[in-house]
Coordinates of C-alpha atoms and ligand atoms in Angstrom, one line a residue:
M241 CA 118.6 130.4 93.3
A242 CA 118.1 127.6 90.9
K243 CA 114.8 126.7 92.6
S244 CA 113.4 130.2 92.2
L245 CA 114.4 130.3 88.5
R246 CA 112.6 127.1 87.9
L247 CA 109.5 128.5 89.6
M248 CA 109.7 131.6 87.5
L249 CA 109.9 129.4 84.3
I250 CA 106.9 127.4 85.4
G251 CA 105.0 130.6 86.1
G252 CA 105.9 131.9 82.7
M253 CA 104.8 128.6 81.0
A254 CA 101.6 128.7 82.8
I255 CA 100.9 132.2 81.6
S256 CA 101.8 131.3 78.0
V257 CA 99.6 128.2 78.0
L258 CA 96.7 130.2 79.2
C259 CA 97.3 132.8 76.5
G260 CA 97.6 129.9 73.9
V261 CA 94.3 128.4 75.0
S262 CA 92.4 131.7 74.8
G263 CA 94.0 132.5 71.5
L264 CA 93.1 129.1 70.1
S265 CA 89.4 129.2 71.1
H266 CA 89.1 132.6 69.5
T267 CA 90.6 131.4 66.2
T268 CA 88.3 128.3 66.2
M269 CA 85.3 130.5 66.7
A270 CA 86.3 132.7 63.8
A271 CA 86.9 129.7 61.5
G272 CA 83.6 128.1 62.5
K273 CA 81.7 131.3 61.7
K274 CA 82.9 132.4 58.3
T275 CA 83.2 136.1 57.9
P276 CA 80.4 137.2 55.6
Y277 CA 81.2 138.7 52.2
K278 CA 81.2 142.5 52.4
E279 CA 79.9 144.6 49.5
I280 CA 82.1 147.6 48.8
E281 CA 82.6 150.1 46.0
V282 CA 85.3 148.7 43.7
S283 CA 87.4 151.1 41.7
D284 CA 90.2 150.1 39.3
G285 CA 89.2 146.5 39.5
G286 CA 90.8 143.9 37.3
T287 CA 89.4 141.2 35.1
I288 CA 90.1 137.4 35.2
T289 CA 89.6 135.6 32.0
G290 CA 90.5 132.1 30.9
S291 CA 89.3 128.7 29.9
V292 CA 88.4 125.3 31.3
T293 CA 89.6 122.6 28.9
F294 CA 90.0 118.9 28.6
D295 CA 93.3 117.2 27.8
G296 CA 92.9 113.9 26.0
D297 CA 90.5 112.2 23.7
V298 CA 87.0 113.5 24.1
P299 CA 84.9 110.8 25.7
E300 CA 81.8 109.6 23.9
V301 CA 78.7 111.6 24.7
K302 CA 76.2 109.8 26.9
I303 CA 72.8 109.5 25.2
L304 CA 69.6 110.0 27.3
R305 CA 66.8 107.6 26.4
I306 CA 63.5 109.4 26.0
D307 CA 60.7 107.0 26.9
K308 CA 57.9 109.3 28.1
D309 CA 55.8 112.3 26.8
E310 CA 57.5 112.0 23.4
Q311 CA 55.1 114.4 21.8
T312 CA 56.7 117.2 24.0
C313 CA 60.0 115.7 24.9
G314 CA 60.9 114.7 21.4
H315 CA 61.3 111.3 19.7
D316 CA 65.0 111.4 19.3
N317 CA 67.2 110.4 22.2
K318 CA 69.0 113.5 23.6
Q319 CA 72.7 114.1 24.3
S320 CA 73.5 114.3 28.0
E321 CA 75.0 117.7 29.1
Q322 CA 76.8 116.2 32.1
L323 CA 80.1 116.6 30.3
V324 CA 80.0 118.9 27.2
I325 CA 83.4 119.2 25.5
N326 CA 84.0 121.1 22.3
E327 CA 85.7 118.9 19.7
G328 CA 87.8 121.7 18.3
S329 CA 88.8 123.9 21.2
K330 CA 88.5 121.1 23.8
G331 CA 86.7 123.7 26.0
I332 CA 84.4 122.3 28.6
Q333 CA 81.0 124.0 28.8
Y334 CA 79.0 124.3 32.1
A335 CA 82.0 124.4 34.4
V336 CA 81.8 127.0 37.1
V337 CA 84.8 129.2 37.9
S338 CA 84.7 131.1 41.1
L339 CA 86.8 133.1 43.6
V340 CA 87.2 131.4 46.9
D341 CA 87.1 133.3 50.1
I342 CA 87.3 136.9 48.7
P343 CA 86.4 139.0 51.8
A344 CA 85.0 142.1 50.0
G345 CA 84.1 143.3 46.6
K346 CA 81.4 144.3 44.1
K347 CA 77.7 144.2 44.9
A348 CA 75.9 141.0 43.9
E349 CA 73.9 142.0 40.8
A350 CA 70.2 141.5 41.0
T351 CA 69.8 139.4 37.9
A352 CA 66.7 137.4 37.3
A353 CA 68.0 133.8 37.6
V354 CA 65.9 131.4 35.6
L355 CA 66.0 127.6 35.3
D356 CA 63.6 126.4 32.7
Q357 CA 62.2 123.0 31.7
K358 CA 62.0 123.0 28.0
E359 CA 61.4 120.0 25.8
C360 CA 62.1 118.0 28.9
V361 CA 65.6 119.4 29.4
F362 CA 66.7 121.8 32.1
V363 CA 67.9 125.1 30.5
P364 CA 70.6 126.0 31.3
H365 CA 72.1 122.7 32.5
V366 CA 74.2 124.6 35.1
L367 CA 73.1 127.9 36.8
A368 CA 75.3 129.8 39.2
V369 CA 73.9 132.4 41.5
S370 CA 75.0 134.5 44.5
A371 CA 73.8 133.3 47.9
G372 CA 70.5 135.1 48.7
S373 CA 69.3 134.9 45.1
S374 CA 65.8 133.8 44.1
V375 CA 65.5 131.5 41.2
D376 CA 62.5 131.2 38.9
L377 CA 61.9 127.6 38.1
L378 CA 59.8 127.5 34.9
N379 CA 58.0 124.9 33.0
S380 CA 57.8 126.0 29.4
D381 CA 56.3 122.6 28.3
D382 CA 52.7 121.5 28.1
V383 CA 53.4 118.5 30.3
M384 CA 53.7 118.1 34.0
H385 CA 57.3 118.4 35.4
N386 CA 58.6 118.1 38.9
L387 CA 61.3 120.0 40.7
H388 CA 63.3 117.9 43.1
S389 CA 66.2 119.7 44.8
W390 CA 68.8 117.6 46.5
S391 CA 69.8 120.4 48.8
I392 CA 71.4 119.7 52.2
R393 CA 72.2 123.2 53.5
N394 CA 69.3 125.1 51.8
P395 CA 65.7 123.9 52.3
A396 CA 65.0 121.0 50.0
F397 CA 61.9 120.8 47.9
N398 CA 60.1 118.3 45.7
E399 CA 57.1 119.8 44.0
G400 CA 55.3 119.3 40.8
V401 CA 54.9 122.2 38.3
S402 CA 52.2 122.0 35.6
G403 CA 52.7 123.2 32.0
G404 CA 53.3 126.9 31.8
G405 CA 53.8 127.1 35.6
K406 CA 56.4 128.5 37.8
L407 CA 58.0 128.1 41.2
T408 CA 60.3 130.6 42.8
K409 CA 62.8 129.4 45.4
K410 CA 65.4 131.3 47.3
F411 CA 68.9 129.9 47.9
D412 CA 70.6 131.6 50.9
I413 CA 73.5 129.2 51.7
P414 CA 76.5 128.4 49.4
E415 CA 76.0 124.9 48.1
I416 CA 76.0 122.8 44.9
V417 CA 72.4 121.8 44.5
K418 CA 71.4 119.0 42.1
I419 CA 68.0 119.4 40.6
T420 CA 66.1 116.5 39.0
C421 CA 62.6 115.9 37.6
D422 CA 61.0 112.7 39.0
V423 CA 58.6 112.5 36.1
H424 CA 61.3 112.3 33.5
K425 CA 64.3 110.5 35.0
W426 CA 66.8 111.7 32.3
M427 CA 66.4 115.3 33.4
S428 CA 69.0 116.9 35.7
A429 CA 70.6 120.2 36.3
F430 CA 72.7 122.0 39.0
I431 CA 72.3 125.3 40.8
K432 CA 75.6 126.4 42.2
V433 CA 75.1 128.9 45.0
E434 CA 78.2 131.0 45.5
P435 CA 79.3 132.9 48.6
N436 CA 80.2 136.0 46.6
P437 CA 79.4 137.5 43.1
Y438 CA 82.8 136.5 41.5
F439 CA 81.9 133.5 39.4
A440 CA 81.1 132.5 35.9
V441 CA 79.7 129.5 34.0
T442 CA 81.9 128.6 31.0
D443 CA 80.5 129.0 27.5
E444 CA 80.6 126.4 24.6
N445 CA 84.3 127.0 24.2
G446 CA 85.0 126.6 27.9
R447 CA 85.7 130.3 28.3
F448 CA 84.9 132.5 31.3
K449 CA 85.2 136.1 32.4
I450 CA 85.0 137.5 35.9
E451 CA 85.0 141.3 36.1
N452 CA 85.5 144.1 38.6
V453 CA 87.8 142.2 41.0
P454 CA 89.6 144.3 43.6
A455 CA 93.4 144.1 43.2
G456 CA 94.8 141.3 45.3
S457 CA 95.8 137.6 45.6
Y458 CA 92.9 135.1 45.6
K459 CA 92.2 131.4 45.5
I460 CA 90.2 130.5 42.4
A461 CA 88.5 127.2 41.6
A462 CA 86.8 125.4 38.8
W463 CA 84.0 122.9 39.3
Q464 CA 82.5 120.4 36.9
E465 CA 79.9 117.9 37.9
K466 CA 81.7 114.8 36.4
L467 CA 85.3 115.9 36.7
G468 CA 85.2 117.6 40.1
K469 CA 87.1 120.5 41.5
K470 CA 90.4 122.1 40.4
K471 CA 92.1 124.8 42.5
S472 CA 94.5 127.6 41.5
E473 CA 95.7 131.0 42.6
V474 CA 95.5 134.3 40.9
V475 CA 97.0 137.8 41.4
V476 CA 94.7 140.5 40.1
K477 CA 96.2 143.9 39.3
P478 CA 94.2 147.2 38.9
N479 CA 92.6 147.6 35.5
E480 CA 94.5 144.7 34.1
E481 CA 93.4 141.4 32.7
T482 CA 94.8 138.2 34.2
V483 CA 94.4 134.8 32.5
V484 CA 93.8 131.6 34.4
D485 CA 93.5 128.3 32.5
F486 CA 92.2 125.1 34.1
V487 CA 93.0 121.8 32.4
Y488 CA 91.3 118.6 33.3
E489 CA 93.2 115.5 32.3
K490 CA 91.6 112.3 31.2
K491 CA 91.6 109.9 34.1
Ligands
LIG556 CU1 60.2 116.5 33.7

């Protein structure tokens, strides 16, 4: 009797192990192939507002040395925009706040995304777009610039663009893409390609607003090129505003 019970147990284990294996491989496949974002009609969506601020003494602003094409680029050395902190509000400009892994929501708006090269500075310093967006890369100056993308997941490019010229590039895969100009080594910018349309770049007071979010619980993250990433969570209620504040501490 004891022998037959043991056999039954072994049989049961064998079955459960098989189930476990098949279940595991299924999950792994799902995780490897991320569920694409689904566009739906959002009614009674909520709003997420808040700020990205710096706690501590504001570090000295880095100065970029202008040593080429001064008639266009200017004779004064420029302030770096790699870390822009408002002295009063301590708000950090050019941080990107975005919802992580939201499965479905509003349609990605077809806004004309533009990254300009003006007086030998990229404008804006940080641009965020939904995956699948085209970006017009302009040269508003009268000197030759270059557009060098340090993409890994999207096709990389390294092309010159003459004064008044334009290149249009499409970014299909979520990635943080650094853009530089090889002609003027002080020039840099970032294009942050987002998997969904729920993102915002902070303004000069470090403030942001993300609208029309379906009610639910989400992971939310802030990214800043020098300070890195900060994660948080948010519960969005229908037609209500929820505040999320990110604080970066001085290291
Ligand atoms: Cu340039």
